[in-house]
Amino acid sequence: MQRRHFIACGIAACSLPLVHAQAPLPTGPVRIVVGFSPGGGTDVMARVIAQKLATLWGVPVTVENKAGAGGVIAADYVAKQPGDGSTLLMTNISNHAIAPALYPSLPYVVERDFTPLMLVGVTPNLLICNTSQPARTLPDIVALCRAKPGAVTFGSAGAGASQHMATELFKLRANVDALHIPYKGSAPMLTDLIGGQIHYSFETMTSATPHVASGKLVAIAQTRPQRSRAQPNVPTVAELGYPGFDASTWYGLVGPARMPAATVQRMNEDFNKVLAMPDVAEKLASYGAEDGGGTAAKFAEFIATEKDKWAKVVKDAKVTV
């Protein structure tokens, strides 16, 4: 388990009683739980926001990593915590939209056991490979998969993670067979991808971008219908012959069920303030995170739509874990 603390000090800390008099925020430390290892997209998003919240709220904000099962372990843990706002989950597509269709005995029910707070951002995934990979265009990858069915490997942050489902959608649309290799998070998967132990990954843009920028990995295509402003020169899968292809990753903050309405409202307002801070907006934009913010109700509707979408992919691709 990895932890990192962001502690406010000075004026913010001195004004603590006033801050908590304004609305029912937690009076003690706040934890943001992440279901993946440090260095992945979900973890990066959580740490950017945690640092600002610590200053804004005048309390320590801890990012706590509980990796495993595509984020399900972390989600189940948060679902069992008190609904006082002291424990939040930086959720994403994996544990809130994909897992309900993928795991018949999922230990939580998304609508019953969580309180949506705010959508943080939506990013493309990047189809990436290392610089020694000979097939470095989408048509070449499709041809390779057809020439070597079941032998071309695609890594992911875990079974049911967004990279996994992007791979399954690609296999469906391109009518190819490839081998999915799950890891416990993006960081170890990227290490093996750079080292040549696996061939490709539909990695989140958030965690792939630094390695592409450094020249260690090559960006081949991106998976939202339109090009991200952060990667304007990388074509979309849709452009390359698969119209409508959309395998976006998204991140959002939720709490356990039964959080007080006033707490939900105040947290949502403060999260929106954080996203509007110029340095935060610039950081998220650099990772391709767009369309974040808005109300808690809007986020709840978004989650429901995503659940329906990925349930169909799981069924059509006959995905099992």
PDB file of C-alpha atoms in Angstrom:
ATOM      1  CA  MET A   1       0.000   0.000   0.000  1.00  0.00           C
ATOM      2  CA  GLN A   2       1.383   3.349  -1.064  1.00  0.00           C
ATOM      3  CA  ARG A   3       0.536   6.623   0.649  1.00  0.00           C
ATOM      4  CA  ARG A   4       1.375  10.209   0.052  1.00  0.00           C
ATOM      5  CA  HIS A   5       0.241  13.128   2.180  1.00  0.00           C
ATOM      6  CA  PHE A   6      -0.575  16.647   1.099  1.00  0.00           C
ATOM      7  CA  ILE A   7      -0.798  18.876   4.166  1.00  0.00           C
ATOM      8  CA  ALA A   8      -1.985  22.458   4.123  1.00  0.00           C
ATOM      9  CA  CYS A   9      -0.255  24.958   6.334  1.00  0.00           C
ATOM     10  CA  GLY A  10      -0.051  28.654   7.093  1.00  0.00           C
ATOM     11  CA  ILE A  11      -3.155  30.735   6.466  1.00  0.00           C
ATOM     12  CA  ALA A  12      -5.283  27.797   5.274  1.00  0.00           C
ATOM     13  CA  ALA A  13      -4.559  25.792   8.418  1.00  0.00           C
ATOM     14  CA  CYS A  14      -5.156  28.749  10.701  1.00  0.00           C
ATOM     15  CA  SER A  15      -8.575  29.343   9.163  1.00  0.00           C
ATOM     16  CA  LEU A  16      -9.692  25.730   9.713  1.00  0.00           C
ATOM     17  CA  PRO A  17     -12.585  26.471  12.121  1.00  0.00           C
ATOM     18  CA  LEU A  18     -14.035  29.023   9.712  1.00  0.00           C
ATOM     19  CA  VAL A  19     -13.795  26.629   6.752  1.00  0.00           C
ATOM     20  CA  HIS A  20     -15.690  23.917   8.581  1.00  0.00           C
ATOM     21  CA  ALA A  21     -18.294  26.319   9.856  1.00  0.00           C
ATOM     22  CA  GLN A  22     -19.361  27.031   6.297  1.00  0.00           C
ATOM     23  CA  ALA A  23     -20.453  23.498   5.344  1.00  0.00           C
ATOM     24  CA  PRO A  24     -20.264  19.926   6.674  1.00  0.00           C
ATOM     25  CA  LEU A  25     -16.860  18.930   5.360  1.00  0.00           C
ATOM     26  CA  PRO A  26     -14.814  16.305   7.235  1.00  0.00           C
ATOM     27  CA  THR A  27     -13.071  17.763  10.284  1.00  0.00           C
ATOM     28  CA  GLY A  28     -10.160  15.332  10.077  1.00  0.00           C
ATOM     29  CA  PRO A  29      -7.933  13.786   7.413  1.00  0.00           C
ATOM     30  CA  VAL A  30      -9.447  12.778   4.080  1.00  0.00           C
ATOM     31  CA  ARG A  31      -8.349   9.747   2.082  1.00  0.00           C
ATOM     32  CA  ILE A  32      -8.696   9.413  -1.672  1.00  0.00           C
ATOM     33  CA  VAL A  33      -8.422   5.720  -2.476  1.00  0.00           C
ATOM     34  CA  VAL A  34      -7.060   4.643  -5.870  1.00  0.00           C
ATOM     35  CA  GLY A  35      -7.554   1.140  -7.225  1.00  0.00           C
ATOM     36  CA  PHE A  36      -4.309   1.032  -9.174  1.00  0.00           C
ATOM     37  CA  SER A  37      -0.596   1.275  -8.473  1.00  0.00           C
ATOM     38  CA  PRO A  38       1.235   4.621  -8.275  1.00  0.00           C
ATOM     39  CA  GLY A  39       2.093   6.157 -11.635  1.00  0.00           C
ATOM     40  CA  GLY A  40      -1.055   5.135 -13.488  1.00  0.00           C
ATOM     41  CA  GLY A  41      -3.649   7.526 -14.855  1.00  0.00           C
ATOM     42  CA  THR A  42      -6.065   7.241 -11.938  1.00  0.00           C
ATOM     43  CA  ASP A  43      -3.267   7.781  -9.438  1.00  0.00           C
ATOM     44  CA  VAL A  44      -1.948  10.831 -11.288  1.00  0.00           C
ATOM     45  CA  MET A  45      -5.406  12.431 -11.343  1.00  0.00           C
ATOM     46  CA  ALA A  46      -5.899  11.777  -7.641  1.00  0.00           C
ATOM     47  CA  ARG A  47      -2.587  13.355  -6.650  1.00  0.00           C
ATOM     48  CA  VAL A  48      -3.139  16.492  -8.703  1.00  0.00           C
ATOM     49  CA  ILE A  49      -6.479  17.077  -6.982  1.00  0.00           C
ATOM     50  CA  ALA A  50      -5.453  15.948  -3.487  1.00  0.00           C
ATOM     51  CA  GLN A  51      -2.745  18.573  -3.231  1.00  0.00           C
ATOM     52  CA  LYS A  52      -5.197  21.381  -3.979  1.00  0.00           C
ATOM     53  CA  LEU A  53      -7.908  20.024  -1.689  1.00  0.00           C
ATOM     54  CA  ALA A  54      -5.497  19.908   1.239  1.00  0.00           C
ATOM     55  CA  THR A  55      -4.930  23.630   0.900  1.00  0.00           C
ATOM     56  CA  LEU A  56      -8.563  24.423   0.196  1.00  0.00           C
ATOM     57  CA  TRP A  57      -9.926  22.438   3.133  1.00  0.00           C
ATOM     58  CA  GLY A  58      -7.090  22.913   5.600  1.00  0.00           C
ATOM     59  CA  VAL A  59      -6.795  19.202   6.403  1.00  0.00           C
ATOM     60  CA  PRO A  60      -4.373  16.450   5.347  1.00  0.00           C
ATOM     61  CA  VAL A  61      -5.492  14.666   2.176  1.00  0.00           C
ATOM     62  CA  THR A  62      -3.988  11.214   1.659  1.00  0.00           C
ATOM     63  CA  VAL A  63      -3.835   9.303  -1.609  1.00  0.00           C
ATOM     64  CA  GLU A  64      -3.989   5.604  -0.787  1.00  0.00           C
ATOM     65  CA  ASN A  65      -3.342   2.901  -3.378  1.00  0.00           C
ATOM     66  CA  LYS A  66      -5.229  -0.397  -3.126  1.00  0.00           C
ATOM     67  CA  ALA A  67      -4.394  -2.078  -6.415  1.00  0.00           C
ATOM     68  CA  GLY A  68      -5.972  -5.204  -7.836  1.00  0.00           C
ATOM     69  CA  ALA A  69      -8.873  -6.659  -9.815  1.00  0.00           C
ATOM     70  CA  GLY A  70      -9.141  -3.685 -12.163  1.00  0.00           C
ATOM     71  CA  GLY A  71      -9.948  -1.344  -9.289  1.00  0.00           C
ATOM     72  CA  VAL A  72     -12.638  -3.549  -7.750  1.00  0.00           C
ATOM     73  CA  ILE A  73     -10.726  -4.089  -4.490  1.00  0.00           C
ATOM     74  CA  ALA A  74     -10.498  -0.362  -3.866  1.00  0.00           C
ATOM     75  CA  ALA A  75     -14.114   0.256  -4.828  1.00  0.00           C
ATOM     76  CA  ASP A  76     -15.363  -2.486  -2.518  1.00  0.00           C
ATOM     77  CA  TYR A  77     -13.268  -1.041   0.310  1.00  0.00           C
ATOM     78  CA  VAL A  78     -14.661   2.473  -0.101  1.00  0.00           C
ATOM     79  CA  ALA A  79     -18.228   1.171  -0.392  1.00  0.00           C
ATOM     80  CA  LYS A  80     -17.894  -0.208   3.145  1.00  0.00           C
ATOM     81  CA  GLN A  81     -16.630   3.064   4.711  1.00  0.00           C
ATOM     82  CA  PRO A  82     -18.777   5.606   6.587  1.00  0.00           C
ATOM     83  CA  GLY A  83     -20.546   8.139   4.397  1.00  0.00           C
ATOM     84  CA  ASP A  84     -19.067  11.141   6.175  1.00  0.00           C
ATOM     85  CA  GLY A  85     -16.817  12.239   3.322  1.00  0.00           C
ATOM     86  CA  SER A  86     -13.584  11.219   5.025  1.00  0.00           C
ATOM     87  CA  THR A  87     -12.967   8.397   2.516  1.00  0.00           C
ATOM     88  CA  LEU A  88     -13.442   8.998  -1.191  1.00  0.00           C
ATOM     89  CA  LEU A  89     -12.679   6.940  -4.293  1.00  0.00           C
ATOM     90  CA  MET A  90     -10.990   8.214  -7.418  1.00  0.00           C
ATOM     91  CA  THR A  91     -12.989   5.870  -9.558  1.00  0.00           C
ATOM     92  CA  ASN A  92     -12.751   5.300 -13.253  1.00  0.00           C
ATOM     93  CA  ILE A  93     -14.320   3.399 -16.107  1.00  0.00           C
ATOM     94  CA  SER A  94     -12.982   0.065 -14.823  1.00  0.00           C
ATOM     95  CA  ASN A  95     -14.619  -0.331 -11.433  1.00  0.00           C
ATOM     96  CA  HIS A  96     -17.751   1.733 -12.079  1.00  0.00           C
ATOM     97  CA  ALA A  97     -18.710   0.944 -15.686  1.00  0.00           C
ATOM     98  CA  ILE A  98     -16.961  -2.256 -16.780  1.00  0.00           C
ATOM     99  CA  ALA A  99     -16.806  -4.345 -13.598  1.00  0.00           C
ATOM    100  CA  PRO A 100     -20.618  -4.606 -13.135  1.00  0.00           C
ATOM    101  CA  ALA A 101     -20.855  -6.473 -16.453  1.00  0.00           C
ATOM    102  CA  LEU A 102     -17.638  -8.426 -16.075  1.00  0.00           C
ATOM    103  CA  TYR A 103     -17.953  -9.822 -12.542  1.00  0.00           C
ATOM    104  CA  PRO A 104     -21.201 -11.723 -11.826  1.00  0.00           C
ATOM    105  CA  SER A 105     -20.478 -11.718  -8.074  1.00  0.00           C
ATOM    106  CA  LEU A 106     -19.295  -8.123  -7.774  1.00  0.00           C
ATOM    107  CA  PRO A 107     -19.357  -7.244  -4.048  1.00  0.00           C
ATOM    108  CA  TYR A 108     -20.984  -3.859  -4.595  1.00  0.00           C
ATOM    109  CA  VAL A 109     -23.805  -2.287  -6.590  1.00  0.00           C
ATOM    110  CA  VAL A 110     -22.750   0.979  -8.177  1.00  0.00           C
ATOM    111  CA  GLU A 111     -26.101   2.767  -7.805  1.00  0.00           C
ATOM    112  CA  ARG A 112     -26.691   1.540  -4.245  1.00  0.00           C
ATOM    113  CA  ASP A 113     -23.261   1.710  -2.652  1.00  0.00           C
ATOM    114  CA  PHE A 114     -21.741   4.963  -3.938  1.00  0.00           C
ATOM    115  CA  THR A 115     -22.455   8.667  -4.044  1.00  0.00           C
ATOM    116  CA  PRO A 116     -21.320  10.299  -7.299  1.00  0.00           C
ATOM    117  CA  LEU A 117     -19.542  13.619  -6.669  1.00  0.00           C
ATOM    118  CA  MET A 118     -17.964  14.856  -9.913  1.00  0.00           C
ATOM    119  CA  LEU A 119     -16.529  13.735 -13.244  1.00  0.00           C
ATOM    120  CA  VAL A 120     -12.853  14.725 -13.257  1.00  0.00           C
ATOM    121  CA  GLY A 121     -12.080  14.154 -16.922  1.00  0.00           C
ATOM    122  CA  VAL A 122     -12.327  11.945 -19.999  1.00  0.00           C
ATOM    123  CA  THR A 123      -9.194  10.948 -21.888  1.00  0.00           C
ATOM    124  CA  PRO A 124      -8.435   8.859 -24.943  1.00  0.00           C
ATOM    125  CA  ASN A 125      -6.370   5.745 -24.624  1.00  0.00           C
ATOM    126  CA  LEU A 126      -3.246   5.671 -26.767  1.00  0.00           C
ATOM    127  CA  LEU A 127      -2.328   2.610 -28.771  1.00  0.00           C
ATOM    128  CA  ILE A 128       1.400   2.435 -28.067  1.00  0.00           C
ATOM    129  CA  CYS A 129       4.421   0.210 -28.630  1.00  0.00           C
ATOM    130  CA  ASN A 130       8.151   0.416 -28.032  1.00  0.00           C
ATOM    131  CA  THR A 131      10.525   1.800 -30.606  1.00  0.00           C
ATOM    132  CA  SER A 132      11.810  -1.613 -31.706  1.00  0.00           C
ATOM    133  CA  GLN A 133       8.374  -2.914 -32.738  1.00  0.00           C
ATOM    134  CA  PRO A 134       8.300  -3.301 -36.549  1.00  0.00           C
ATOM    135  CA  ALA A 135       4.485  -3.014 -36.909  1.00  0.00           C
ATOM    136  CA  ARG A 136       3.850   0.618 -35.943  1.00  0.00           C
ATOM    137  CA  THR A 137       0.701   1.551 -37.859  1.00  0.00           C
ATOM    138  CA  LEU A 138      -2.834   0.342 -37.205  1.00  0.00           C
ATOM    139  CA  PRO A 139      -3.145  -1.470 -40.569  1.00  0.00           C
ATOM    140  CA  ASP A 140       0.162  -3.215 -39.906  1.00  0.00           C
ATOM    141  CA  ILE A 141      -0.972  -4.282 -36.433  1.00  0.00           C
ATOM    142  CA  VAL A 142      -4.214  -5.678 -37.840  1.00  0.00           C
ATOM    143  CA  ALA A 143      -2.223  -7.574 -40.467  1.00  0.00           C
ATOM    144  CA  LEU A 144       0.150  -8.909 -37.794  1.00  0.00           C
ATOM    145  CA  CYS A 145      -2.733 -10.109 -35.621  1.00  0.00           C
ATOM    146  CA  ARG A 146      -4.249 -11.902 -38.595  1.00  0.00           C
ATOM    147  CA  ALA A 147      -0.936 -13.483 -39.554  1.00  0.00           C
ATOM    148  CA  LYS A 148      -0.287 -14.617 -35.956  1.00  0.00           C
ATOM    149  CA  PRO A 149      -3.687 -15.127 -34.327  1.00  0.00           C
ATOM    150  CA  GLY A 150      -3.491 -15.198 -30.526  1.00  0.00           C
ATOM    151  CA  ALA A 151       0.235 -14.449 -30.467  1.00  0.00           C
ATOM    152  CA  VAL A 152       0.321 -10.638 -30.483  1.00  0.00           C
ATOM    153  CA  THR A 153       0.158  -9.362 -26.904  1.00  0.00           C
ATOM    154  CA  PHE A 154      -1.678  -6.324 -25.524  1.00  0.00           C
ATOM    155  CA  GLY A 155      -0.986  -5.310 -21.931  1.00  0.00           C
ATOM    156  CA  SER A 156      -3.379  -3.679 -19.510  1.00  0.00           C
ATOM    157  CA  ALA A 157      -3.539  -2.404 -15.935  1.00  0.00           C
ATOM    158  CA  GLY A 158      -5.631  -5.440 -15.016  1.00  0.00           C
ATOM    159  CA  ALA A 159      -8.519  -7.618 -16.114  1.00  0.00           C
ATOM    160  CA  GLY A 160     -11.473  -5.321 -16.680  1.00  0.00           C
ATOM    161  CA  ALA A 161      -9.337  -2.194 -16.874  1.00  0.00           C
ATOM    162  CA  SER A 162      -9.927   0.322 -19.651  1.00  0.00           C
ATOM    163  CA  GLN A 163      -6.902  -0.923 -21.614  1.00  0.00           C
ATOM    164  CA  HIS A 164      -8.337  -4.434 -21.545  1.00  0.00           C
ATOM    165  CA  MET A 165     -11.736  -3.348 -22.832  1.00  0.00           C
ATOM    166  CA  ALA A 166     -10.220  -1.108 -25.510  1.00  0.00           C
ATOM    167  CA  THR A 167      -8.346  -4.208 -26.696  1.00  0.00           C
ATOM    168  CA  GLU A 168     -11.548  -6.256 -26.728  1.00  0.00           C
ATOM    169  CA  LEU A 169     -13.388  -3.557 -28.679  1.00  0.00           C
ATOM    170  CA  PHE A 170     -10.494  -3.394 -31.152  1.00  0.00           C
ATOM    171  CA  LYS A 171     -10.571  -7.170 -31.584  1.00  0.00           C
ATOM    172  CA  LEU A 172     -14.313  -7.016 -32.243  1.00  0.00           C
ATOM    173  CA  ARG A 173     -14.152  -4.180 -34.748  1.00  0.00           C
ATOM    174  CA  ALA A 174     -11.031  -5.409 -36.590  1.00  0.00           C
ATOM    175  CA  ASN A 175     -12.095  -9.066 -36.406  1.00  0.00           C
ATOM    176  CA  VAL A 176      -8.715 -10.204 -35.091  1.00  0.00           C
ATOM    177  CA  ASP A 177      -7.450 -12.439 -32.309  1.00  0.00           C
ATOM    178  CA  ALA A 178      -4.836 -11.132 -29.840  1.00  0.00           C
ATOM    179  CA  LEU A 179      -3.644 -12.082 -26.366  1.00  0.00           C
ATOM    180  CA  HIS A 180      -4.527  -9.865 -23.401  1.00  0.00           C
ATOM    181  CA  ILE A 181      -1.856  -9.680 -20.662  1.00  0.00           C
ATOM    182  CA  PRO A 182      -3.155  -8.170 -17.392  1.00  0.00           C
ATOM    183  CA  TYR A 183      -0.886  -6.457 -14.849  1.00  0.00           C
ATOM    184  CA  LYS A 184      -1.462  -4.949 -11.419  1.00  0.00           C
ATOM    185  CA  GLY A 185      -1.464  -1.388 -12.666  1.00  0.00           C
ATOM    186  CA  SER A 186      -0.108   0.662 -15.549  1.00  0.00           C
ATOM    187  CA  ALA A 187       3.371   1.203 -14.127  1.00  0.00           C
ATOM    188  CA  PRO A 188       4.553  -2.447 -14.258  1.00  0.00           C
ATOM    189  CA  MET A 189       2.835  -2.948 -17.604  1.00  0.00           C
ATOM    190  CA  LEU A 190       4.619   0.066 -19.101  1.00  0.00           C
ATOM    191  CA  THR A 191       7.953  -1.217 -17.802  1.00  0.00           C
ATOM    192  CA  ASP A 192       7.438  -4.490 -19.671  1.00  0.00           C
ATOM    193  CA  LEU A 193       6.172  -2.697 -22.781  1.00  0.00           C
ATOM    194  CA  ILE A 194       9.273  -0.505 -22.897  1.00  0.00           C
ATOM    195  CA  GLY A 195      11.425  -3.579 -22.299  1.00  0.00           C
ATOM    196  CA  GLY A 196       9.794  -5.557 -25.106  1.00  0.00           C
ATOM    197  CA  GLN A 197       8.160  -8.265 -22.962  1.00  0.00           C
ATOM    198  CA  ILE A 198       4.782  -7.377 -24.499  1.00  0.00           C
ATOM    199  CA  HIS A 199       3.967  -5.879 -27.896  1.00  0.00           C
ATOM    200  CA  TYR A 200       1.245  -3.217 -27.505  1.00  0.00           C
ATOM    201  CA  SER A 201      -1.155  -1.524 -25.134  1.00  0.00           C
ATOM    202  CA  PHE A 202      -4.171   0.748 -25.363  1.00  0.00           C
ATOM    203  CA  GLU A 203      -2.776   2.682 -22.398  1.00  0.00           C
ATOM    204  CA  THR A 204      -4.452   5.686 -20.813  1.00  0.00           C
ATOM    205  CA  MET A 205      -3.148   8.913 -22.284  1.00  0.00           C
ATOM    206  CA  THR A 206      -2.441  10.166 -18.770  1.00  0.00           C
ATOM    207  CA  SER A 207       0.229   7.582 -18.027  1.00  0.00           C
ATOM    208  CA  ALA A 208       1.385   6.998 -21.608  1.00  0.00           C
ATOM    209  CA  THR A 209       2.127  10.641 -22.439  1.00  0.00           C
ATOM    210  CA  PRO A 210       5.399  11.036 -20.483  1.00  0.00           C
ATOM    211  CA  HIS A 211       6.875   7.920 -22.112  1.00  0.00           C
ATOM    212  CA  VAL A 212       5.797   9.012 -25.581  1.00  0.00           C
ATOM    213  CA  ALA A 213       7.248  12.478 -24.960  1.00  0.00           C
ATOM    214  CA  SER A 214      10.560  10.964 -23.831  1.00  0.00           C
ATOM    215  CA  GLY A 215      10.798   8.814 -26.961  1.00  0.00           C
ATOM    216  CA  LYS A 216      10.597   5.496 -25.115  1.00  0.00           C
ATOM    217  CA  LEU A 217       7.244   4.603 -26.656  1.00  0.00           C
ATOM    218  CA  VAL A 218       5.510   5.320 -29.961  1.00  0.00           C
ATOM    219  CA  ALA A 219       1.923   6.599 -30.157  1.00  0.00           C
ATOM    220  CA  ILE A 220       0.085   4.903 -33.025  1.00  0.00           C
ATOM    221  CA  ALA A 221      -3.559   5.894 -32.569  1.00  0.00           C
ATOM    222  CA  GLN A 222      -5.972   7.346 -30.006  1.00  0.00           C
ATOM    223  CA  THR A 223      -9.387   6.062 -29.046  1.00  0.00           C
ATOM    224  CA  ARG A 224     -11.856   8.950 -28.673  1.00  0.00           C
ATOM    225  CA  PRO A 225     -13.911   9.840 -31.773  1.00  0.00           C
ATOM    226  CA  GLN A 226     -12.034  13.141 -32.133  1.00  0.00           C
ATOM    227  CA  ARG A 227      -8.356  13.907 -31.659  1.00  0.00           C
ATOM    228  CA  SER A 228      -7.286  15.134 -28.247  1.00  0.00           C
ATOM    229  CA  ARG A 229      -5.851  18.631 -28.079  1.00  0.00           C
ATOM    230  CA  ALA A 230      -2.928  17.084 -26.182  1.00  0.00           C
ATOM    231  CA  GLN A 231      -2.033  14.765 -29.099  1.00  0.00           C
ATOM    232  CA  PRO A 232      -3.205  16.575 -32.240  1.00  0.00           C
ATOM    233  CA  ASN A 233      -0.853  14.663 -34.539  1.00  0.00           C
ATOM    234  CA  VAL A 234      -1.956  11.187 -33.480  1.00  0.00           C
ATOM    235  CA  PRO A 235      -4.871   9.861 -35.597  1.00  0.00           C
ATOM    236  CA  THR A 236      -7.938   8.294 -34.062  1.00  0.00           C
ATOM    237  CA  VAL A 237      -8.843   4.639 -34.539  1.00  0.00           C
ATOM    238  CA  ALA A 238     -12.084   5.934 -36.066  1.00  0.00           C
ATOM    239  CA  GLU A 239     -10.122   7.865 -38.705  1.00  0.00           C
ATOM    240  CA  LEU A 240      -8.093   4.791 -39.570  1.00  0.00           C
ATOM    241  CA  GLY A 241     -11.010   2.727 -40.781  1.00  0.00           C
ATOM    242  CA  TYR A 242     -13.214   2.042 -37.747  1.00  0.00           C
ATOM    243  CA  PRO A 243     -15.929   4.729 -37.639  1.00  0.00           C
ATOM    244  CA  GLY A 244     -17.469   5.379 -34.234  1.00  0.00           C
ATOM    245  CA  PHE A 245     -14.698   3.615 -32.339  1.00  0.00           C
ATOM    246  CA  ASP A 246     -14.696   5.064 -28.812  1.00  0.00           C
ATOM    247  CA  ALA A 247     -12.780   3.513 -25.926  1.00  0.00           C
ATOM    248  CA  SER A 248     -12.290   6.500 -23.677  1.00  0.00           C
ATOM    249  CA  THR A 249     -11.024   6.338 -20.133  1.00  0.00           C
ATOM    250  CA  TRP A 250     -12.660   8.551 -17.556  1.00  0.00           C
ATOM    251  CA  TYR A 251     -11.999   9.472 -13.952  1.00  0.00           C
ATOM    252  CA  GLY A 252     -14.317  10.744 -11.249  1.00  0.00           C
ATOM    253  CA  LEU A 253     -14.709  11.199  -7.517  1.00  0.00           C
ATOM    254  CA  VAL A 254     -17.316   9.253  -5.574  1.00  0.00           C
ATOM    255  CA  GLY A 255     -17.956   8.581  -1.915  1.00  0.00           C
ATOM    256  CA  PRO A 256     -19.761   5.818  -0.047  1.00  0.00           C
ATOM    257  CA  ALA A 257     -23.550   5.732  -0.044  1.00  0.00           C
ATOM    258  CA  ARG A 258     -25.647   7.939   2.211  1.00  0.00           C
ATOM    259  CA  MET A 259     -23.426  11.001   2.175  1.00  0.00           C
ATOM    260  CA  PRO A 260     -25.306  14.101   3.389  1.00  0.00           C
ATOM    261  CA  ALA A 261     -26.653  16.226   0.553  1.00  0.00           C
ATOM    262  CA  ALA A 262     -24.952  19.336   1.933  1.00  0.00           C
ATOM    263  CA  THR A 263     -21.587  17.553   1.956  1.00  0.00           C
ATOM    264  CA  VAL A 264     -22.094  16.361  -1.614  1.00  0.00           C
ATOM    265  CA  GLN A 265     -22.960  19.879  -2.743  1.00  0.00           C
ATOM    266  CA  ARG A 266     -19.992  21.489  -0.984  1.00  0.00           C
ATOM    267  CA  MET A 267     -17.521  18.890  -2.224  1.00  0.00           C
ATOM    268  CA  ASN A 268     -18.827  19.201  -5.772  1.00  0.00           C
ATOM    269  CA  GLU A 269     -18.414  22.978  -5.644  1.00  0.00           C
ATOM    270  CA  ASP A 270     -14.871  22.676  -4.325  1.00  0.00           C
ATOM    271  CA  PHE A 271     -13.894  20.013  -6.856  1.00  0.00           C
ATOM    272  CA  ASN A 272     -15.107  22.300  -9.631  1.00  0.00           C
ATOM    273  CA  LYS A 273     -13.026  25.125  -8.142  1.00  0.00           C
ATOM    274  CA  VAL A 274      -9.957  22.894  -8.222  1.00  0.00           C
ATOM    275  CA  LEU A 275     -10.511  21.935 -11.876  1.00  0.00           C
ATOM    276  CA  ALA A 276     -10.811  25.622 -12.747  1.00  0.00           C
ATOM    277  CA  MET A 277      -7.408  26.499 -11.241  1.00  0.00           C
ATOM    278  CA  PRO A 278      -5.093  27.395 -14.152  1.00  0.00           C
ATOM    279  CA  ASP A 279      -2.254  25.087 -13.124  1.00  0.00           C
ATOM    280  CA  VAL A 280      -4.626  22.153 -12.599  1.00  0.00           C
ATOM    281  CA  ALA A 281      -6.398  22.804 -15.908  1.00  0.00           C
ATOM    282  CA  GLU A 282      -3.042  22.958 -17.678  1.00  0.00           C
ATOM    283  CA  LYS A 283      -1.856  19.741 -16.038  1.00  0.00           C
ATOM    284  CA  LEU A 284      -4.990  17.801 -16.905  1.00  0.00           C
ATOM    285  CA  ALA A 285      -5.027  19.165 -20.448  1.00  0.00           C
ATOM    286  CA  SER A 286      -1.461  17.954 -20.949  1.00  0.00           C
ATOM    287  CA  TYR A 287      -2.708  14.434 -20.237  1.00  0.00           C
ATOM    288  CA  GLY A 288      -5.665  14.765 -22.587  1.00  0.00           C
ATOM    289  CA  ALA A 289      -8.266  14.994 -19.811  1.00  0.00           C
ATOM    290  CA  GLU A 290     -11.245  16.935 -21.125  1.00  0.00           C
ATOM    291  CA  ASP A 291     -14.941  17.497 -20.338  1.00  0.00           C
ATOM    292  CA  GLY A 292     -14.541  17.298 -16.548  1.00  0.00           C
ATOM    293  CA  GLY A 293     -16.579  19.179 -13.966  1.00  0.00           C
ATOM    294  CA  GLY A 294     -20.319  19.703 -13.633  1.00  0.00           C
ATOM    295  CA  THR A 295     -22.851  18.523 -11.098  1.00  0.00           C
ATOM    296  CA  ALA A 296     -23.042  15.292  -9.156  1.00  0.00           C
ATOM    297  CA  ALA A 297     -26.306  14.459 -10.930  1.00  0.00           C
ATOM    298  CA  LYS A 298     -24.638  14.874 -14.322  1.00  0.00           C
ATOM    299  CA  PHE A 299     -21.918  12.453 -13.260  1.00  0.00           C
ATOM    300  CA  ALA A 300     -24.511   9.895 -12.116  1.00  0.00           C
ATOM    301  CA  GLU A 301     -26.164  10.028 -15.546  1.00  0.00           C
ATOM    302  CA  PHE A 302     -22.779   9.666 -17.244  1.00  0.00           C
ATOM    303  CA  ILE A 303     -21.960   6.544 -15.209  1.00  0.00           C
ATOM    304  CA  ALA A 304     -25.290   4.929 -16.144  1.00  0.00           C
ATOM    305  CA  THR A 305     -24.668   5.519 -19.845  1.00  0.00           C
ATOM    306  CA  GLU A 306     -21.148   4.097 -19.627  1.00  0.00           C
ATOM    307  CA  LYS A 307     -22.371   0.993 -17.798  1.00  0.00           C
ATOM    308  CA  ASP A 308     -24.830   0.224 -20.598  1.00  0.00           C
ATOM    309  CA  LYS A 309     -22.201   0.793 -23.291  1.00  0.00           C
ATOM    310  CA  TRP A 310     -19.569  -1.528 -21.807  1.00  0.00           C
ATOM    311  CA  ALA A 311     -22.073  -4.199 -20.817  1.00  0.00           C
ATOM    312  CA  LYS A 312     -22.786  -4.603 -24.527  1.00  0.00           C
ATOM    313  CA  VAL A 313     -19.069  -4.880 -25.369  1.00  0.00           C
ATOM    314  CA  VAL A 314     -18.534  -7.493 -22.639  1.00  0.00           C
ATOM    315  CA  LYS A 315     -21.454  -9.494 -23.975  1.00  0.00           C
ATOM    316  CA  ASP A 316     -20.558  -9.197 -27.670  1.00  0.00           C
ATOM    317  CA  ALA A 317     -16.879 -10.002 -27.076  1.00  0.00           C
ATOM    318  CA  LYS A 318     -17.769 -12.831 -24.671  1.00  0.00           C
ATOM    319  CA  VAL A 319     -15.215 -11.476 -22.192  1.00  0.00           C
ATOM    320  CA  THR A 320     -14.569 -13.578 -19.096  1.00  0.00           C
ATOM    321  CA  VAL A 321     -12.050 -13.149 -16.282  1.00  0.00           C
TER     322      VAL A 321
END
